[in-house]
Structures are given as structure tokens and as C-alpha cells.
Coordinates of C-alpha atoms in Angstrom, one line a residue:
X1 CA 53.0 106.9 88.2
X2 CA 54.2 110.0 89.9
X3 CA 56.9 112.1 88.2
X4 CA 60.4 111.7 89.5
X5 CA 61.3 114.8 91.5
X6 CA 65.0 113.9 91.5
X7 CA 65.1 113.4 87.8
X8 CA 63.2 116.7 87.2
X9 CA 65.7 118.5 89.3
X10 CA 68.8 117.3 87.4
X11 CA 67.2 117.6 84.0
X12 CA 68.7 120.5 82.1
X13 CA 71.3 121.2 84.8
X14 CA 75.0 121.2 84.0
X15 CA 77.4 119.4 86.4
X16 CA 81.0 119.6 87.3
X17 CA 82.4 116.3 88.6
X18 CA 85.8 115.5 90.0
X19 CA 86.9 111.9 90.3
X20 CA 84.7 110.9 87.3
X21 CA 87.1 108.2 86.3
X22 CA 87.0 106.4 89.7
X23 CA 84.8 103.6 91.0
X24 CA 82.0 105.9 92.2
X25 CA 82.5 108.5 89.4
X26 CA 82.0 106.0 86.6
X27 CA 78.9 104.5 88.2
X28 CA 77.6 108.1 88.8
X29 CA 78.1 109.1 85.1
X30 CA 76.5 105.9 83.9
X31 CA 73.5 106.4 86.2
X32 CA 72.9 109.9 85.0
X33 CA 73.3 109.2 81.3
X34 CA 70.9 106.2 81.6
X35 CA 68.2 107.5 83.9
X36 CA 68.4 111.3 83.4
X37 CA 69.0 111.6 79.6
X38 CA 67.8 115.2 79.7
X39 CA 70.7 116.2 82.0
X40 CA 72.8 119.1 80.6
X41 CA 76.5 118.9 80.1
X42 CA 78.7 116.9 82.5
X43 CA 82.1 118.6 82.8
X44 CA 84.7 116.1 84.0
X45 CA 88.0 117.2 85.6
X46 CA 90.6 114.9 84.0
X47 CA 94.3 114.9 83.6
X48 CA 96.5 113.4 80.9
X49 CA 97.6 109.9 81.9
X50 CA 100.1 107.5 80.5
X51 CA 100.8 109.7 77.5
X52 CA 97.1 110.1 76.6
X53 CA 95.4 113.5 76.3
X54 CA 92.1 113.9 78.1
X55 CA 90.2 113.8 74.8
X56 CA 91.7 110.4 74.1
X57 CA 90.8 109.2 77.6
X58 CA 87.2 110.4 77.1
X59 CA 87.0 108.4 73.8
X60 CA 87.7 105.2 75.9
X61 CA 84.5 105.7 78.0
X62 CA 82.1 103.8 75.7
X63 CA 84.3 100.7 75.8
X64 CA 84.2 100.6 79.6
X65 CA 82.1 97.6 80.8
X66 CA 80.1 99.9 83.1
X67 CA 78.4 101.4 80.1
X68 CA 77.4 98.1 78.4
X69 CA 73.8 98.2 79.7
X70 CA 73.4 101.9 78.7
X71 CA 74.6 101.2 75.1
X72 CA 72.1 98.4 74.6
X73 CA 69.3 101.0 74.4
X74 CA 71.2 104.2 73.7
X75 CA 73.4 105.6 71.0
X76 CA 77.0 106.5 71.6
X77 CA 75.9 110.1 71.0
X78 CA 74.9 110.2 74.6
X79 CA 78.6 110.6 75.5
X80 CA 78.6 114.0 73.7
X81 CA 77.2 115.3 77.0
X82 CA 80.6 114.6 78.6
X83 CA 83.0 117.5 78.4
X84 CA 86.6 117.0 79.6
X85 CA 88.2 119.7 81.5
X86 CA 92.0 119.5 81.8
X87 CA 93.2 119.8 85.3
X88 CA 94.4 118.0 88.5
X89 CA 92.7 118.2 91.9
X90 CA 96.2 118.2 93.6
X91 CA 97.3 121.4 91.8
X92 CA 96.5 125.0 92.7
X93 CA 93.2 126.1 91.3
X94 CA 92.7 122.5 90.2
X95 CA 95.2 123.2 87.3
X96 CA 92.3 124.6 85.2
X97 CA 93.1 127.2 82.6
X98 CA 91.4 130.6 82.6
X99 CA 89.1 129.8 79.6
X100 CA 87.8 126.5 81.0
X101 CA 87.4 128.0 84.5
X102 CA 85.2 130.8 83.0
X103 CA 83.1 128.2 81.3
X104 CA 82.5 126.4 84.6
X105 CA 81.7 129.7 86.3
X106 CA 79.2 130.6 83.7
X107 CA 77.6 127.2 83.0
X108 CA 77.7 124.9 86.0
X109 CA 74.7 124.4 88.3
X110 CA 75.8 121.4 90.4
X111 CA 79.3 120.3 91.7
X112 CA 80.0 116.8 92.8
X113 CA 83.5 116.5 94.4
X114 CA 84.5 112.8 94.5
X115 CA 88.2 112.9 93.8
X116 CA 90.5 111.9 96.6
X117 CA 93.6 109.8 97.2
X118 CA 92.5 106.6 99.0
X119 CA 95.9 105.1 99.6
X120 CA 96.3 104.3 103.3
X121 CA 100.1 104.1 102.9
X122 CA 100.6 107.6 101.6
X123 CA 102.3 110.1 103.8
X124 CA 100.9 113.5 104.6
X125 CA 102.3 115.5 101.6
X126 CA 100.2 113.9 98.8
X127 CA 97.1 113.4 101.0
X128 CA 97.1 117.0 102.2
X129 CA 97.6 118.3 98.6
X130 CA 94.8 116.2 97.1
X131 CA 92.3 115.7 100.0
X132 CA 92.6 119.0 101.8
X133 CA 93.9 121.6 99.3
X134 CA 92.1 119.9 96.4
X135 CA 88.8 120.3 98.3
X136 CA 89.7 123.9 99.1
X137 CA 90.2 124.6 95.4
X138 CA 86.9 123.0 94.6
X139 CA 85.1 125.2 97.2
X140 CA 86.9 128.3 95.9
X141 CA 85.5 127.5 92.4
X142 CA 82.0 126.9 93.9
X143 CA 82.1 130.4 95.4
X144 CA 82.7 131.9 91.9
X145 CA 80.0 129.8 90.0
X146 CA 77.2 132.2 89.1
X147 CA 74.2 129.8 89.4
X148 CA 75.2 127.1 91.7
X149 CA 72.2 125.1 93.0
X150 CA 74.0 122.6 95.2
X151 CA 77.5 121.3 96.1
X152 CA 77.8 117.5 96.9
X153 CA 80.9 116.4 98.7
X154 CA 81.9 112.7 98.8
X155 CA 83.5 112.1 102.2
X156 CA 84.0 108.9 104.1
X157 CA 82.3 107.5 107.2
X158 CA 85.8 106.8 108.5
X159 CA 86.7 110.4 108.9
X160 CA 85.6 109.9 112.5
X161 CA 87.1 106.5 112.9
X162 CA 88.5 107.4 116.3
X163 CA 84.9 107.1 117.5
X164 CA 83.2 103.8 117.6
X165 CA 79.7 105.3 117.2
X166 CA 79.3 108.2 114.9
X167 CA 76.4 110.6 114.1
X168 CA 75.6 112.6 110.9
X169 CA 77.3 115.8 111.8
X170 CA 80.7 117.5 111.2
X171 CA 82.9 116.9 114.3
X172 CA 85.5 119.3 115.6
X173 CA 88.5 119.5 113.3
X174 CA 91.5 117.3 114.4
X175 CA 94.1 120.1 113.7
X176 CA 94.5 123.6 112.3
X177 CA 94.7 123.0 108.6
X178 CA 96.9 126.1 108.0
X179 CA 99.6 124.6 110.4
X180 CA 99.4 121.2 108.6
X181 CA 99.6 122.9 105.1
X182 CA 102.6 125.0 106.3
X183 CA 104.4 121.8 107.5
X184 CA 103.7 120.0 104.3
X185 CA 105.1 123.0 102.3
X186 CA 108.2 123.5 104.5
X187 CA 109.4 120.2 106.0
X188 CA 111.5 117.5 104.3
X189 CA 110.0 114.1 103.7
X190 CA 112.0 112.6 106.6
X191 CA 111.0 115.4 108.9
X192 CA 107.3 115.1 107.9
X193 CA 107.4 111.4 108.4
X194 CA 109.0 111.8 111.9
X195 CA 106.1 114.0 113.1
X196 CA 103.3 112.3 111.3
X197 CA 102.2 110.1 114.2
X198 CA 102.1 113.1 116.5
X199 CA 100.0 115.1 113.9
X200 CA 97.5 112.2 113.3
X201 CA 96.9 111.7 117.0
X202 CA 94.0 109.2 117.2
X203 CA 93.4 109.0 113.5
X204 CA 94.6 105.6 112.1
X205 CA 96.1 107.0 108.9
X206 CA 96.6 110.1 106.7
X207 CA 93.5 109.3 104.6
X208 CA 91.0 109.6 107.5
X209 CA 92.8 112.6 108.9
X210 CA 92.9 114.6 105.7
X211 CA 89.3 113.7 104.7
X212 CA 88.2 115.0 108.1
X213 CA 90.0 118.3 107.4
X214 CA 88.4 118.3 104.0
X215 CA 84.9 118.3 105.6
X216 CA 85.8 121.6 107.3
X217 CA 86.9 123.1 104.0
X218 CA 83.4 122.3 102.8
X219 CA 81.7 123.5 106.0
X220 CA 83.2 127.0 105.6
X221 CA 80.8 127.6 102.7
X222 CA 77.6 126.3 104.4
X223 CA 76.1 129.8 104.5
X224 CA 76.8 130.5 100.9
X225 CA 75.0 127.7 99.0
X226 CA 73.3 124.4 99.7
X227 CA 75.7 121.6 100.5
X228 CA 75.4 117.9 101.1
X229 CA 78.2 115.8 102.6
X230 CA 77.7 112.0 101.9
X231 CA 79.9 109.6 103.9
X232 CA 80.0 106.1 102.4
X233 CA 81.6 103.2 104.3
X234 CA 83.5 100.5 102.4
X235 CA 82.1 100.8 98.9
X236 CA 81.6 97.4 97.2
X237 CA 80.1 96.0 93.9
X238 CA 76.7 97.1 92.6
X239 CA 73.6 95.7 94.1
X240 CA 71.5 96.3 91.0
X241 CA 72.8 99.0 88.7
X242 CA 74.1 99.1 86.1
X243 CA 74.1 95.3 86.5
X244 CA 74.3 93.3 89.7
X245 CA 77.9 92.8 90.8
X246 CA 79.5 95.4 88.5
X247 CA 82.8 96.6 90.0
X248 CA 86.2 98.0 88.9
X249 CA 87.6 98.2 92.5
X250 CA 89.9 95.6 94.0
X251 CA 89.5 97.1 97.5
X252 CA 88.1 95.1 100.4
X253 CA 86.1 91.9 99.8
X254 CA 86.3 92.3 96.0
X255 CA 90.1 92.1 96.2
X256 CA 90.4 89.1 98.4
X257 CA 87.6 87.2 96.6
X258 CA 89.4 87.9 93.4
X259 CA 92.5 86.2 95.0
X260 CA 90.4 83.4 96.6
X261 CA 88.8 82.5 93.3
X262 CA 92.3 82.1 91.9
X263 CA 93.2 79.8 94.7
X264 CA 96.0 82.0 96.0
X265 CA 94.2 83.7 98.9
X266 CA 93.2 80.9 101.3
X267 CA 93.1 82.6 104.7
X268 CA 91.4 85.8 105.7
X269 CA 92.0 87.6 109.1
X270 CA 88.6 88.7 110.3
X271 CA 86.5 89.2 113.4
X272 CA 83.6 87.3 112.0
X273 CA 81.1 88.3 114.7
X274 CA 81.9 92.0 114.2
X275 CA 79.8 94.2 112.0
X276 CA 81.6 94.9 108.7
X277 CA 80.0 98.0 107.1
X278 CA 79.8 97.5 103.3
X279 CA 77.7 99.6 100.9
X280 CA 77.0 98.8 97.3
X281 CA 78.3 101.5 94.8
X282 CA 74.9 102.0 93.2
X283 CA 73.3 102.9 96.5
X284 CA 76.1 105.4 97.1
X285 CA 75.4 107.0 93.7
X286 CA 71.7 107.1 94.3
X287 CA 72.3 108.8 97.7
X288 CA 74.6 111.4 96.2
X289 CA 71.9 112.4 93.7
X290 CA 69.1 112.2 96.3
X291 CA 71.0 114.2 98.8
X292 CA 71.8 116.9 96.2
X293 CA 68.2 117.2 95.2
X294 CA 67.0 117.5 98.9
X295 CA 69.7 120.2 99.7
X296 CA 68.8 122.2 96.7
X297 CA 65.1 121.9 97.5
X298 CA 65.6 123.3 101.0
X299 CA 68.0 125.9 99.5
X300 CA 70.1 126.4 102.6
X301 CA 72.7 125.0 105.0
X302 CA 74.7 121.8 105.1
X303 CA 73.4 118.3 105.6
X304 CA 75.5 115.2 106.4
X305 CA 74.4 111.7 105.5
X306 CA 75.9 108.4 106.4
X307 CA 75.7 105.9 103.5
X308 CA 76.1 102.8 105.6
X309 CA 74.5 99.5 106.7
X310 CA 75.9 99.0 110.2
X311 CA 72.8 100.3 112.1
X312 CA 70.1 99.4 109.6
X313 CA 71.1 96.0 108.0
X314 CA 74.3 94.9 109.7
X315 CA 76.5 92.4 107.9
X316 CA 78.8 90.0 109.7
X317 CA 81.2 87.5 108.0
X318 CA 79.7 84.8 110.2
X319 CA 76.7 85.0 107.8
X320 CA 78.9 83.7 105.0
X321 CA 81.2 81.4 106.8
X322 CA 79.3 78.2 105.9
X323 CA 78.6 79.2 102.3
X324 CA 81.6 81.2 101.0
X325 CA 83.4 78.1 99.7
X326 CA 80.3 76.8 98.1
X327 CA 80.1 80.1 96.2
X328 CA 83.7 79.8 95.1
X329 CA 83.3 76.2 93.9
X330 CA 79.9 76.8 92.2
X331 CA 81.4 79.6 90.1
X332 CA 85.1 78.8 89.7
X333 CA 87.7 80.4 87.4
X334 CA 89.3 78.8 84.4
X335 CA 92.4 80.8 85.2
X336 CA 92.6 79.4 88.8
X337 CA 96.1 78.2 89.8
X338 CA 94.9 76.2 92.9
X339 CA 91.8 74.7 94.3
X340 CA 89.8 77.6 96.0
X341 CA 89.2 77.3 99.7
X342 CA 88.8 80.2 102.0
X343 CA 89.0 80.0 105.8
X344 CA 88.6 82.8 108.4
X345 CA 91.2 83.3 111.2
X346 CA 90.4 85.3 114.2
X347 CA 93.7 87.2 114.8
X348 CA 96.6 88.7 112.9
X349 CA 99.3 86.6 114.5
X350 CA 97.4 83.4 113.6
X351 CA 97.0 84.6 110.1
X352 CA 100.7 85.3 109.8
X353 CA 101.5 81.8 111.1
X354 CA 99.1 80.1 108.7
X355 CA 100.3 82.3 105.8
X356 CA 103.7 80.8 106.1
X357 CA 102.4 77.3 105.4
X358 CA 99.2 78.0 103.4
X359 CA 100.3 81.0 101.3
X360 CA 104.1 81.3 101.1
X361 CA 105.1 77.6 100.6
X362 CA 102.6 77.0 97.7
X363 CA 103.6 80.4 96.3
X364 CA 107.2 79.4 96.1
X365 CA 106.2 76.1 94.3
X366 CA 103.9 77.8 91.9
X367 CA 106.4 80.6 91.1
X368 CA 108.9 77.9 90.3
X369 CA 106.4 76.3 87.9
X370 CA 105.7 79.7 86.3
X371 CA 109.4 80.3 85.8
X372 CA 109.8 76.8 84.2
X373 CA 106.8 77.4 81.9
X374 CA 108.0 80.9 80.9
X375 CA 105.5 82.8 83.1
X376 CA 106.1 85.7 85.4
X377 CA 106.5 84.7 89.1
X378 CA 104.2 87.0 91.1
X379 CA 102.6 85.0 93.9
X380 CA 105.4 85.3 96.5
X381 CA 105.5 89.0 95.9
X382 CA 101.7 89.3 96.1
X383 CA 101.7 87.6 99.5
X384 CA 104.6 89.6 100.7
X385 CA 102.7 92.8 99.9
X386 CA 99.7 91.6 101.8
X387 CA 101.9 90.7 104.7
X388 CA 103.4 94.1 104.8
X389 CA 100.1 95.9 104.6
X390 CA 98.4 94.1 107.4
X391 CA 99.6 96.2 110.2
X392 CA 98.2 99.3 108.5
X393 CA 94.9 97.6 107.9
X394 CA 94.5 95.9 111.3
X395 CA 92.4 98.6 112.9
X396 CA 89.9 98.4 110.0
X397 CA 89.9 94.6 110.1
X398 CA 89.2 94.1 113.7
X399 CA 87.3 97.2 114.8
X400 CA 83.5 97.5 114.8
X401 CA 81.9 100.8 114.1
X402 CA 78.3 102.0 114.2
X403 CA 77.3 104.8 111.8
X404 CA 74.0 106.2 112.8
X405 CA 71.9 107.2 109.8
X406 CA 68.6 108.8 110.8
X407 CA 68.9 111.6 108.3
X408 CA 69.5 109.0 105.5
X409 CA 66.4 107.1 106.6
X410 CA 64.4 110.4 106.5
X411 CA 65.7 111.1 103.0
X412 CA 64.5 107.7 101.9
X413 CA 61.1 108.2 103.5
X414 CA 60.5 111.6 101.8
X415 CA 61.1 110.3 98.3
X416 CA 58.0 109.5 96.3
X417 CA 57.3 106.0 94.9
X418 CA 59.0 106.7 91.6
X419 CA 62.1 108.1 93.1
X420 CA 62.2 105.3 95.7
X421 CA 62.5 102.9 92.8
X422 CA 64.8 105.0 90.5
X423 CA 67.1 106.2 93.3
X424 CA 66.8 103.4 95.8
X425 CA 68.8 104.0 99.0
X426 CA 67.0 101.6 101.3
X427 CA 69.7 99.3 102.6
X428 CA 67.3 97.2 104.7
X429 CA 66.3 95.3 101.5
X430 CA 69.8 93.9 101.0
X431 CA 69.9 90.1 101.5
X432 CA 73.6 89.6 102.2
X433 CA 74.1 86.0 101.2
X434 CA 72.4 86.6 97.9
X435 CA 74.3 89.8 97.4
X436 CA 77.7 88.2 97.9
X437 CA 76.9 85.7 95.2
X438 CA 76.3 88.7 92.9
X439 CA 79.5 90.3 94.1
X440 CA 81.5 87.1 93.4
X441 CA 80.0 86.8 89.9
X442 CA 80.9 90.5 89.4
X443 CA 84.5 89.9 90.5
X444 CA 84.6 86.9 88.2
X445 CA 83.3 88.9 85.2
X446 CA 84.9 92.3 85.7
X447 CA 88.1 91.8 87.7
X448 CA 89.1 88.2 86.7
X449 CA 87.8 88.9 83.1
X450 CA 85.9 85.6 82.7
X451 CA 82.5 85.4 81.1
X452 CA 79.8 82.8 81.7
X453 CA 81.1 80.9 78.6
X454 CA 84.1 79.8 80.6
X455 CA 82.1 78.3 83.5
X456 CA 81.9 74.8 82.1
X457 CA 85.6 74.6 81.4
X458 CA 86.3 76.2 84.8
X459 CA 84.3 73.5 86.6
X460 CA 86.3 70.8 84.9
X461 CA 89.5 72.4 85.8
X462 CA 88.3 72.9 89.4
X463 CA 87.7 69.2 89.7
X464 CA 91.3 68.5 88.6
X465 CA 92.6 71.1 91.0
X466 CA 90.7 69.5 93.8
X467 CA 92.6 66.2 93.4
X468 CA 95.9 68.0 93.0
X469 CA 95.1 69.8 96.3
X470 CA 94.4 66.5 98.0
X471 CA 97.7 65.0 96.7
X472 CA 99.5 68.1 97.9
X473 CA 98.1 67.7 101.4
X474 CA 99.1 64.1 101.5
X475 CA 102.6 65.0 100.4
X476 CA 102.9 67.7 103.1
X477 CA 101.6 65.3 105.8
X478 CA 104.0 62.6 104.6
X479 CA 106.9 65.0 104.6
X480 CA 106.2 66.1 108.2
X481 CA 105.8 62.5 109.2
X482 CA 109.2 61.6 107.8
X483 CA 110.8 64.6 109.4
X484 CA 109.4 63.8 112.8
X485 CA 110.4 60.2 112.4
X486 CA 114.0 61.2 111.5
X487 CA 114.2 63.8 114.3
X488 CA 113.0 61.3 117.0
X489 CA 115.0 58.4 115.6
X490 CA 111.8 56.3 115.6
X491 CA 110.4 54.3 112.7
X492 CA 107.5 55.5 110.6
X493 CA 105.2 52.9 112.2
X494 CA 106.2 54.0 115.7
X495 CA 105.4 57.7 114.8
X496 CA 102.2 57.0 112.9
X497 CA 100.2 58.5 115.8
X498 CA 101.4 62.0 114.8
X499 CA 99.4 62.0 111.6
X500 CA 96.0 63.0 113.1
X501 CA 97.4 65.9 115.2
X502 CA 99.5 67.1 112.3
X503 CA 96.4 67.1 110.1
X504 CA 94.3 68.8 112.7
X505 CA 97.0 71.5 113.3
X506 CA 97.5 72.0 109.5
X507 CA 93.8 72.5 109.0
X508 CA 93.6 75.1 111.8
X509 CA 96.4 77.2 110.3

């Protein structure tokens, strides 16, 4: 077996990572500790949170489910490689004190910048401070590091979402960053909100706009040291590592499958024949490490990689339409509140119409039951939040993008057999139907917090909920039949013809 070139490159190197407590960051740390045990120190930019100092937050790492597989074969001493650095990516100079900064300057060999605000609802002020200025501060630090081998920037494929087909290159900046920063520093919140749409132009939100500007902060340094920009699409649960289905993210399909398994999300607005570009988190991590190795090996310039599936192994929701409910009922939840059944609707207005009957009416009933039993009513508020967020998400729900990835394919082809197995980035091998079973099981285990031990009891409850669901449908049909009979002044027998069309209409909502 050939020696792993990627593993050899990272062995003995010290890393500085921002965003290490996020979805990608946790998977990245786990991967390095498990597959590259000879890696040097991993410095993690962390800030105190919820009254906990960074040392206390670091002590919580071994208890995180992402490290379960690692700890089956490795001592907790492996976590001694993690060194917390107090700071904040949204603060000038990353909020790092002089002593810690000097340690990074003297010791670090590789920088991976993953931290960002992903909130599509944020206005320009926080997104500029974190995504643009935060990246600038990271690049300033990189310029001071004495023995920097490579800088790896985690971007997003959607930084160019105003284009429907995108290549692996840095496109012209959407605005002058100094003008944007000046406005953020001088305008009031109201004034900034008033001009936001004019500033964004054809960008759908502040996230894609500021991440686009961030790429140009990185590009400024392309002549100074090797740089890789990796652009993932929608990042979803692990394909294989650390275990199939691992996730801690509620974004995208993980979030709505979490709700669907509970029985509270029953309709999904989707263009089922469009390509939906999903990428498993472990492939993203592998590509970050592989891209860094390749950039350092070439020792010059900037390389951009799409971490995507749209042009190599496209996924469409039509692939799952006939099996998604089978997956939900084969692996139900003990904590479900209603019988799970998910249907796709092709437009936002049809989803809103169906949500009134399918989501909000049952939510009111179930919230009443929760109040009576001493629980906390949350379902109506949950659906209201979904309702309010749809207009902001509409472009991502119904737009099809193609992210060309020839450079990523070349990277995969140049890896030797050992690296192709250890750091697999070949998305052509994903079998989507099988993968979504793993994703659902991961959601069940890591988001809904139910182990395999609950499955038998969950199936028993699921059978009960099925009959409750049937009774509920009969009650709704009966109520509508009575109302129509009362409005028309005709008897129930005379209006019995309305039952089939009512049922058909109800099933279409």
C-alpha cells in the first residue's frame, strides 16, 4: 500500500482553525485526530459562550457524539493536541491578545478559515463584520505567520448565486468593500436596511454578498503564499465518516426531515425535477485537506474548488418522492406527535394554502393538548417561523444551479490509491436513495436524540398514530360535509356527492 501523501503533509504541522465548533469544524477536527494522529497542535479560535470560558468549552469536546468513533480506539489524551485561543472572528484582529498572537505567528503552518455567519436573515452589519472583516483579519494574521505552508478558505458555491452556471474562479467583486465597510460603520440600522437591497443588487441576501467580498480579501494574498478556496454547496450529513449519517446541523433536508419524522412537517415546497446540490460534510472535510495539500505542493498561487454534486452526480427530489414516506415509517420516532407523511408541493402559494389546513389546524389542536398536559406549546410558533422565512428562501428552493468542478475532479484523479480511500472526494459514488436512508437515521440519532433501542416502541406508537390520523381525516371530512350541508340548506344525504371531491382536494393540499 502506498504511503498517504496527504497524511504525510499534515503530520507534524501546526494548524490554526476558525469555526472549529461548527458543523464542518467539528468534523474536520475529528477527521484529523483520527486519521492523522501525528498532526501537531491544532489551535482553535474560540470565544466564551453562555458564561463558559474557552477552556471549559474545550473540555466538552470528548462528550460530543462526533468523537464517539474516535474514542473507541483512542485515549482522551488525543484532545491534548487541541489548544484554545480566546478571540472572536467579528472583532478587530480576531480579538486575540498579543501573547497568543505571537504563538500563532511563531508556531502555525496551516490556516483553515471556516468561521462565518450563515444566517440568511441577518442585515449587513453583522455579516460584513464577521464574513468580510473577519476574513480580512485572518489574512492579516496569515501575512505575519513565519512559516505558513498554505491557507485554506471555506467559502460557498452560492457566492455567485446570481449566475445559474458557475466556474471554479473568483468572479469580479460585487462592490467596493471599503465603501460597504464605511457604510456599516457610519449608517444607523434603519438607514442601512433602507439601502441594503440597492447594495446587494442581484445577490439574494447578505450572506452570499459578504462571502463573495470575503473571497476578494483572500485573493489579495495570492502572490504571498499558497491558497485554496473551497466552495461547498448545501452541506448535509456524513456519507461515511465519522459514521454514516452523523450531523449536528438542522439546515436544509436535515431540518425538515427532523420535523417530518415528528409528524409536524407534512408538506415541502420543492421543484422536484430541479437539481438540488447537496454535499456530505465528510466529503467537504476531505476536500479541504486535499486542496490544502495540493496548494502547498505546488507552492504558489490561488486555486478555487467547487465541492458539489450538480454536474457530476445530480440529485433531484423526484428520486425520493416514491420512497420518502417508506423511510419515515420504517424508522419512526418514539417522540412523534403525529403520523409522519411528507408530500411535495410545486409552488410557494400552494404550500401556503396547504399549510393552513395541514400544518396550522393540527398545530392549534396539538398545542392545546400540550397546554392541557402541562407541556410547552411550540408547534404553531414553529410553523409561523417557517411561513415567515419562506420568502427569503424561495430563490434557493426553486432555482437550479450548476457548479462546474473540473479542478475538483483533477484533484481526485491526482491522489494515489491510499489517499483516494482516506480522503475520498469522488461524489460520483454516492447512491442517493441509500444515502438519504443514512441521513434520516442520522437525524433520528443525532438531532431527534433517539437510539436504535427505541425503534420497536416507536413502530408500535407509529401504528397507533396511523389510526389516529385516519380518524382525524374522517372527522375533517365529516365537518366539511356538515358545513356544506348547512350552508346549502340541503340534507346530508343530498350532499353526499361532495365527499369524494373534498377528499381529493384535501389530499392535494
